[in-house]
C-alpha atoms as a PDB file:
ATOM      1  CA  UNK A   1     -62.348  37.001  13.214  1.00  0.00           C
ATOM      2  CA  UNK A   2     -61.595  33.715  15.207  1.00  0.00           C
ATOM      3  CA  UNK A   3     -63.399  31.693  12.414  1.00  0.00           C
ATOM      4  CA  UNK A   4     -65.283  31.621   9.330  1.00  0.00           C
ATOM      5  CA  UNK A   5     -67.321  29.434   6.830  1.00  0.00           C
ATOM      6  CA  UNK A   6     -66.775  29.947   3.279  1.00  0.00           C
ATOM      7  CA  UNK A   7     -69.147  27.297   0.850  1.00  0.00           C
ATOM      8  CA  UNK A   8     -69.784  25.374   3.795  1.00  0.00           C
ATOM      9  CA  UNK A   9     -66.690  24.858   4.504  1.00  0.00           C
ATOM     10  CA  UNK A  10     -65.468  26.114   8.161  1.00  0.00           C
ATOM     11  CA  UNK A  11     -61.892  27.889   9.138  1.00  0.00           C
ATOM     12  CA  UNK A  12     -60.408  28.654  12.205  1.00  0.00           C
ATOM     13  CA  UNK A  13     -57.704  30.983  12.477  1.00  0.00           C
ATOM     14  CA  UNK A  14     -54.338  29.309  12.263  1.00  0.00           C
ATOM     15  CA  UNK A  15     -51.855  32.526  12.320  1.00  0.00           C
ATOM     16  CA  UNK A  16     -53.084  36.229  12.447  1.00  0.00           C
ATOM     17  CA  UNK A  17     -51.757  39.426  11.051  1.00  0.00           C
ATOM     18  CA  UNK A  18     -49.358  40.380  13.596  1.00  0.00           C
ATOM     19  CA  UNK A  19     -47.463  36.819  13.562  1.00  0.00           C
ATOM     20  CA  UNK A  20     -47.156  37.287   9.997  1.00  0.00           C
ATOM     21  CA  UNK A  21     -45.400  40.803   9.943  1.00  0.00           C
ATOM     22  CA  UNK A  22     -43.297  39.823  13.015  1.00  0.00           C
ATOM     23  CA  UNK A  23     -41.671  37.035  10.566  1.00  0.00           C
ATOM     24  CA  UNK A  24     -41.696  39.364   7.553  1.00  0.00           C
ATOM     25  CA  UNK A  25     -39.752  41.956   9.741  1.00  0.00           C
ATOM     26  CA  UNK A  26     -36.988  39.144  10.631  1.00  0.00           C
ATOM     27  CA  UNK A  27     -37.226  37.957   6.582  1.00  0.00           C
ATOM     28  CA  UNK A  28     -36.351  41.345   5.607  1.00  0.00           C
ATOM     29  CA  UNK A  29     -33.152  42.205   7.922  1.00  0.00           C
ATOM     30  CA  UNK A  30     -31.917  38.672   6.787  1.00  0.00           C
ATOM     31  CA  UNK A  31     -32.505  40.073   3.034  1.00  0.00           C
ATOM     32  CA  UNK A  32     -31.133  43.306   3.653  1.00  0.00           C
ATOM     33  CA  UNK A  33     -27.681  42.073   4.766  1.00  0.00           C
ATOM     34  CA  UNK A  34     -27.617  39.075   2.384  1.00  0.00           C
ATOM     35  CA  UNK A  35     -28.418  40.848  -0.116  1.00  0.00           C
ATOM     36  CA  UNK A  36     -26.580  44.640   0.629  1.00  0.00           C
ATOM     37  CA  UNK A  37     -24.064  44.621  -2.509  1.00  0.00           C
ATOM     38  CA  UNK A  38     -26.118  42.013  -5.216  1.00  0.00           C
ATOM     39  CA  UNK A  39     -29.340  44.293  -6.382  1.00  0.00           C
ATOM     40  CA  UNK A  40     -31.339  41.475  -5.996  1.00  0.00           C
ATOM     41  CA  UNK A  41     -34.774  41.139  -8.498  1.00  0.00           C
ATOM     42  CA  UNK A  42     -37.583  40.078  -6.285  1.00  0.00           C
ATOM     43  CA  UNK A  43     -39.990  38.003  -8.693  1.00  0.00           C
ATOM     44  CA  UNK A  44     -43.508  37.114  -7.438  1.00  0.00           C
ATOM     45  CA  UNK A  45     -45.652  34.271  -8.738  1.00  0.00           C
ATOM     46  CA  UNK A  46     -49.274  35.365  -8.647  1.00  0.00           C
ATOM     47  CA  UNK A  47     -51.918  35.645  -7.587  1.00  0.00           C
ATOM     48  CA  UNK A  48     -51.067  34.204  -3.973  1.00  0.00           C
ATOM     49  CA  UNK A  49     -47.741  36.257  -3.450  1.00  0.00           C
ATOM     50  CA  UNK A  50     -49.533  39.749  -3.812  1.00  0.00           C
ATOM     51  CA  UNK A  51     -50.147  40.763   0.313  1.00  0.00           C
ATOM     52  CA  UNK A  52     -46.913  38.440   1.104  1.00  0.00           C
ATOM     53  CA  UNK A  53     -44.546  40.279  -1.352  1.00  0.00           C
ATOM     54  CA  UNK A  54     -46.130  44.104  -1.080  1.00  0.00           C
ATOM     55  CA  UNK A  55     -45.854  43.586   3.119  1.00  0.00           C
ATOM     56  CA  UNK A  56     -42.110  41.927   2.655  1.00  0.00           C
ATOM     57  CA  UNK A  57     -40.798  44.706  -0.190  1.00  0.00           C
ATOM     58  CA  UNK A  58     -41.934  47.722   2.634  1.00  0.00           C
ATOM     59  CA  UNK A  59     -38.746  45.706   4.657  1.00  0.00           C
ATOM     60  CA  UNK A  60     -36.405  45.500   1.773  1.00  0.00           C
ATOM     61  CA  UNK A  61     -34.529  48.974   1.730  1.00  0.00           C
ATOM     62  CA  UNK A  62     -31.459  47.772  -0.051  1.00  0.00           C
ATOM     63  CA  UNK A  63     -31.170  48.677  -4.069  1.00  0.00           C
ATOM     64  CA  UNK A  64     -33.651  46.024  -5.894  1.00  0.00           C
ATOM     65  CA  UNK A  65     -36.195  45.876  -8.694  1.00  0.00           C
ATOM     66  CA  UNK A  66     -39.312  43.462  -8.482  1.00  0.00           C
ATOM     67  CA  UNK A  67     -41.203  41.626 -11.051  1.00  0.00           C
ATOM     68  CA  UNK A  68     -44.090  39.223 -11.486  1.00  0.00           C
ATOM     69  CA  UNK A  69     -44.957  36.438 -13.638  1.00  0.00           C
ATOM     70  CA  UNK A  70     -48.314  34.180 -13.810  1.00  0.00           C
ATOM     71  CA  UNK A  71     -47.563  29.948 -14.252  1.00  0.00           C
ATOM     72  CA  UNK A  72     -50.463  29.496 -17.097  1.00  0.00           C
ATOM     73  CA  UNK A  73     -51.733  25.465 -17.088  1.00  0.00           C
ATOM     74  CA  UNK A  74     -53.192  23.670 -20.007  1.00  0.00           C
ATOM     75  CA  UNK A  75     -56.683  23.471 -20.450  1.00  0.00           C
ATOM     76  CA  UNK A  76     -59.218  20.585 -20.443  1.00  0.00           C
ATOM     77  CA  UNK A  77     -57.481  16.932 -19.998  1.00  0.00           C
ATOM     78  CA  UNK A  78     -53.842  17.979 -19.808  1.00  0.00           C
ATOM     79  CA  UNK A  79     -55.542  20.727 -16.532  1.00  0.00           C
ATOM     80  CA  UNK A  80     -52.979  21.142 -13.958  1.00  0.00           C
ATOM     81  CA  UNK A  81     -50.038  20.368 -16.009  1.00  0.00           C
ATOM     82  CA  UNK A  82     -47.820  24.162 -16.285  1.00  0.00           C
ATOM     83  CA  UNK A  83     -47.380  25.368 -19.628  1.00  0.00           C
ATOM     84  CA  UNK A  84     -45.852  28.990 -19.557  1.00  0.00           C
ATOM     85  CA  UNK A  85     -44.563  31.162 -17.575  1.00  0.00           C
ATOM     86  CA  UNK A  86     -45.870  34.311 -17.592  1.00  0.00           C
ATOM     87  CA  UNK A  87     -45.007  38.227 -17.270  1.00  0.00           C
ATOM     88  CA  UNK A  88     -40.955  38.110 -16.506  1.00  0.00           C
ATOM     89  CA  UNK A  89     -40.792  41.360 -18.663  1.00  0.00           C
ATOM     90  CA  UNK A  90     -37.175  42.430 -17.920  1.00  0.00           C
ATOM     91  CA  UNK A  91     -33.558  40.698 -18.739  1.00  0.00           C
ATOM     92  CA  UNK A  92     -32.571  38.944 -15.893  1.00  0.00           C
ATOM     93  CA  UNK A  93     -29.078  37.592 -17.111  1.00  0.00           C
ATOM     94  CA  UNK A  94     -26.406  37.398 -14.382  1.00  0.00           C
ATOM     95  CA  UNK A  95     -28.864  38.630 -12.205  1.00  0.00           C
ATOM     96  CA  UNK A  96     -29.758  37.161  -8.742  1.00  0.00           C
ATOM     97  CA  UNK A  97     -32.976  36.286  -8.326  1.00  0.00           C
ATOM     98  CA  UNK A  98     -35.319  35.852  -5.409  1.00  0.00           C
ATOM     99  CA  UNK A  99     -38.567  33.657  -5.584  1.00  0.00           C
ATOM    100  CA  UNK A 100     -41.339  35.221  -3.684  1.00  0.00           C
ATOM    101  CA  UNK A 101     -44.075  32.583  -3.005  1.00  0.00           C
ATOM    102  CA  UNK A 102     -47.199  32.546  -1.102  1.00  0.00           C
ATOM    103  CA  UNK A 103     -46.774  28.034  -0.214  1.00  0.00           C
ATOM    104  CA  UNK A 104     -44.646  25.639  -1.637  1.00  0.00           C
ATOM    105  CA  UNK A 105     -46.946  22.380  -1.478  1.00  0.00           C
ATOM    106  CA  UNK A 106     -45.879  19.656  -3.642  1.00  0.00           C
ATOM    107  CA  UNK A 107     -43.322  21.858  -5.243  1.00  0.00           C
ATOM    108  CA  UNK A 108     -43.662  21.177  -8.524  1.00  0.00           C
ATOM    109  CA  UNK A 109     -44.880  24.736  -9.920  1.00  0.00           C
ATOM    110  CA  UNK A 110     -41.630  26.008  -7.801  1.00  0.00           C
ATOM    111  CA  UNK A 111     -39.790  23.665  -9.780  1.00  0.00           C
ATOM    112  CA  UNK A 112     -41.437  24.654 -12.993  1.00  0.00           C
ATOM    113  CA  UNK A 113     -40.854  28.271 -12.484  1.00  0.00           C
ATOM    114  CA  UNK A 114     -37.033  28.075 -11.070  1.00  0.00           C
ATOM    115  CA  UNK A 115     -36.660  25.900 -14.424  1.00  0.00           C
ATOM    116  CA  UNK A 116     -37.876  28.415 -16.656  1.00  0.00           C
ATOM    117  CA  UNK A 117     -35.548  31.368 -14.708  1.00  0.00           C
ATOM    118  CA  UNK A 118     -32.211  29.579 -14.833  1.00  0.00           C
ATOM    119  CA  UNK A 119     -32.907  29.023 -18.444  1.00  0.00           C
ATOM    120  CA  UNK A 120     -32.783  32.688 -18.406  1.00  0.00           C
ATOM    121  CA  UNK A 121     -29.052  32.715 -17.669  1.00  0.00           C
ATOM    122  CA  UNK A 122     -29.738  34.050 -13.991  1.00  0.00           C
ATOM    123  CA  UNK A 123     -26.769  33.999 -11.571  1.00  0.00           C
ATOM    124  CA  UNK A 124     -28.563  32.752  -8.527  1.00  0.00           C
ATOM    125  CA  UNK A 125     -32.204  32.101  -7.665  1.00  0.00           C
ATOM    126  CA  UNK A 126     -33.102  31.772  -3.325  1.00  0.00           C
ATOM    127  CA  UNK A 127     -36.622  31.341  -2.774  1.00  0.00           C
ATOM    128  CA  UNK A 128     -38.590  33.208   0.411  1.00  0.00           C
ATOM    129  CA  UNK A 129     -41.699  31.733   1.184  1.00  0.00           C
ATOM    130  CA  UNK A 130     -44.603  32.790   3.669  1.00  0.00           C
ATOM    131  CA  UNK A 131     -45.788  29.156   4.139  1.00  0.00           C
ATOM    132  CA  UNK A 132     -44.176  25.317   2.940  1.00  0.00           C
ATOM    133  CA  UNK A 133     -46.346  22.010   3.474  1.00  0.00           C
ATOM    134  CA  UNK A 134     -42.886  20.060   4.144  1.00  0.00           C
ATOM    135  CA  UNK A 135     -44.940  16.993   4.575  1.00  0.00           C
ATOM    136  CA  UNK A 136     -46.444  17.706   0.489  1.00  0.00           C
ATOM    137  CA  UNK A 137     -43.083  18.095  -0.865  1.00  0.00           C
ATOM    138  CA  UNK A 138     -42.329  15.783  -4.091  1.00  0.00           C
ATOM    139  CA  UNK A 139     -39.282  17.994  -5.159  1.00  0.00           C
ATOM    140  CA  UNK A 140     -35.911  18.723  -3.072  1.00  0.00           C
ATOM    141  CA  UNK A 141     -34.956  22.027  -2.916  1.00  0.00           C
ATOM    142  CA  UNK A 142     -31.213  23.926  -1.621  1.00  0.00           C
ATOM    143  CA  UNK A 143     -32.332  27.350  -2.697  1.00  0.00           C
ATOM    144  CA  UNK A 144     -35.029  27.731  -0.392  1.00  0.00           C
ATOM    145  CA  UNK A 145     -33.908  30.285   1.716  1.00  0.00           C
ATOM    146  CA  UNK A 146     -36.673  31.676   3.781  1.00  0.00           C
ATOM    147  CA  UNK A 147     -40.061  30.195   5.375  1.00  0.00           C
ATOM    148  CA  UNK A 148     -42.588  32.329   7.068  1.00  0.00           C
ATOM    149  CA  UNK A 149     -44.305  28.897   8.666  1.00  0.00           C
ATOM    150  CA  UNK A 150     -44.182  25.669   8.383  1.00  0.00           C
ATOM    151  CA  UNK A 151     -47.263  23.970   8.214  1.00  0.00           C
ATOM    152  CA  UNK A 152     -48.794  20.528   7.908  1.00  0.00           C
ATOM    153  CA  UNK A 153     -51.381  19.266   5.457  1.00  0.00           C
ATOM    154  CA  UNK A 154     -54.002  21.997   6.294  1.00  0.00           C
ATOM    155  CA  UNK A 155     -55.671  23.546   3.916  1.00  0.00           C
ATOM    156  CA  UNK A 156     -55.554  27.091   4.153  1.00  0.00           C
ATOM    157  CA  UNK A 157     -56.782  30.740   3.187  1.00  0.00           C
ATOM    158  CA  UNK A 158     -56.565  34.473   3.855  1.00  0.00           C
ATOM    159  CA  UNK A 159     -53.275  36.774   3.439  1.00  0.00           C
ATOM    160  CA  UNK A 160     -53.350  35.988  -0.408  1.00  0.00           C
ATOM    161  CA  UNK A 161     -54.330  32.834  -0.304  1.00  0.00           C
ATOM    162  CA  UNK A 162     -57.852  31.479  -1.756  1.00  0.00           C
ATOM    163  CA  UNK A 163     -60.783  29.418  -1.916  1.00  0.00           C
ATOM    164  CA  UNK A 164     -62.815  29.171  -5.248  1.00  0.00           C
ATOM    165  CA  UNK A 165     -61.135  33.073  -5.089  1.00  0.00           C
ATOM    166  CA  UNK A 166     -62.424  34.008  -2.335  1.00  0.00           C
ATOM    167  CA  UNK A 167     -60.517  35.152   1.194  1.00  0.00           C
ATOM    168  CA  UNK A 168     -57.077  36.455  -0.593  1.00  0.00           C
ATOM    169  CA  UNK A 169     -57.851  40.046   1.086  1.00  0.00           C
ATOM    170  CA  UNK A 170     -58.044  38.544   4.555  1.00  0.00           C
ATOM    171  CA  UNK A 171     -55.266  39.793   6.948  1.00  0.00           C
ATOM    172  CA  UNK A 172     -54.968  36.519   8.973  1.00  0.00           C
ATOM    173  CA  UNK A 173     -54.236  32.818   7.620  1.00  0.00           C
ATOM    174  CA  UNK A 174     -57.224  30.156   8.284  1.00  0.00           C
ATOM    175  CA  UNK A 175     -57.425  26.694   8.179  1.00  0.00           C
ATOM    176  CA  UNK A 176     -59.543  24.577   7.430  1.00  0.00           C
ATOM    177  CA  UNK A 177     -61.592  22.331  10.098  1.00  0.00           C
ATOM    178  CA  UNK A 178     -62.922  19.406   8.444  1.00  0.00           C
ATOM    179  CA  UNK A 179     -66.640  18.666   9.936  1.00  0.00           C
ATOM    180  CA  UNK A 180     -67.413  17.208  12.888  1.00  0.00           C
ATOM    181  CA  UNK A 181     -63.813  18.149  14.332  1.00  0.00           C
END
């Protein structure tokens, strides 16, 4: 598919499948030898990271456990705000952590969720992520390791991402094409 509508809204593709592994391929020989003596935990924040993450671990063969947690907002006035995090389930002291996200916009919910990990006691946290807004960014960041594609202010869906939940099975990224464009 070259383009879709979704709500009225219409999306062109913007990178398709095969881009995407291509860069997962090089992502995962980076983490392989980075990574080849530290049993890395691989911790994905859902629900974006699911296609990114299960396409990326089939790279990873070094020793490494994965996780997943959930960032839970408040409801009604305080909406948007991050509350919890979600789902670690495992002891990650002294461990070395890496971040698997499907964008970092604004990065603040990166921020939130590093925040609550090194109050863990982890030993390092590196963040890999398919897709950063660079322009969007409110937060600065030296742990961000990996980027799949940089982007600008497009709004986007498919490979995990979503609209109103819709799209996250879609094998290629869209964006957005406001009307009359």
């Amino acid at each position: 598919m070259k383009s879709l509508t979704i709500d009225n809204l219409d999306f062109e593709l913007m990178i398709d499948h095969d881009q995407i592994q291509k860069r997962i391929r090089l992502i995962g020989i980076d983490l392989n030898m980075r990574y080849q003596d530290k049993h890395p935990v691989f911790i994905g924040v859902l629900n974006g990271c699911f296609m990114f993450m299960s396409d990326l671990m089939k790279q990873v063969v070094i020793p490494s456990e994965l996780s997943f947690v959930k960032l839970a907002s408040y409801s009604g006035t305080e909406q948007g705000r991050l509350s919890e995090l979600i789902g670690v389930g495992m002891d990650l002291k002294g461990r070395d952590i890496i971040i698997v996200e499907d964008i970092i916009d604004s990065g603040h919910s990166l921020k939130y969720t590093m925040d609550a990990l090194e109050r863990l006691e982890v030993a390092s946290i590196s963040v890999c992520a398919l897709l950063m807004k660079p322009a969007n960014l409110q937060v600065t960041f030296d742990n961000i390791m990996y980027i799949g594609f940089e982007i600008d202010e497009e709004f986007v869906v498919g490979y995990g991402l979503d609209y109103n939940g819709q799209c996250r099975n879609l094998p290629n990224i869209y964006q957005h094409v406001p009307s009359g464009s």
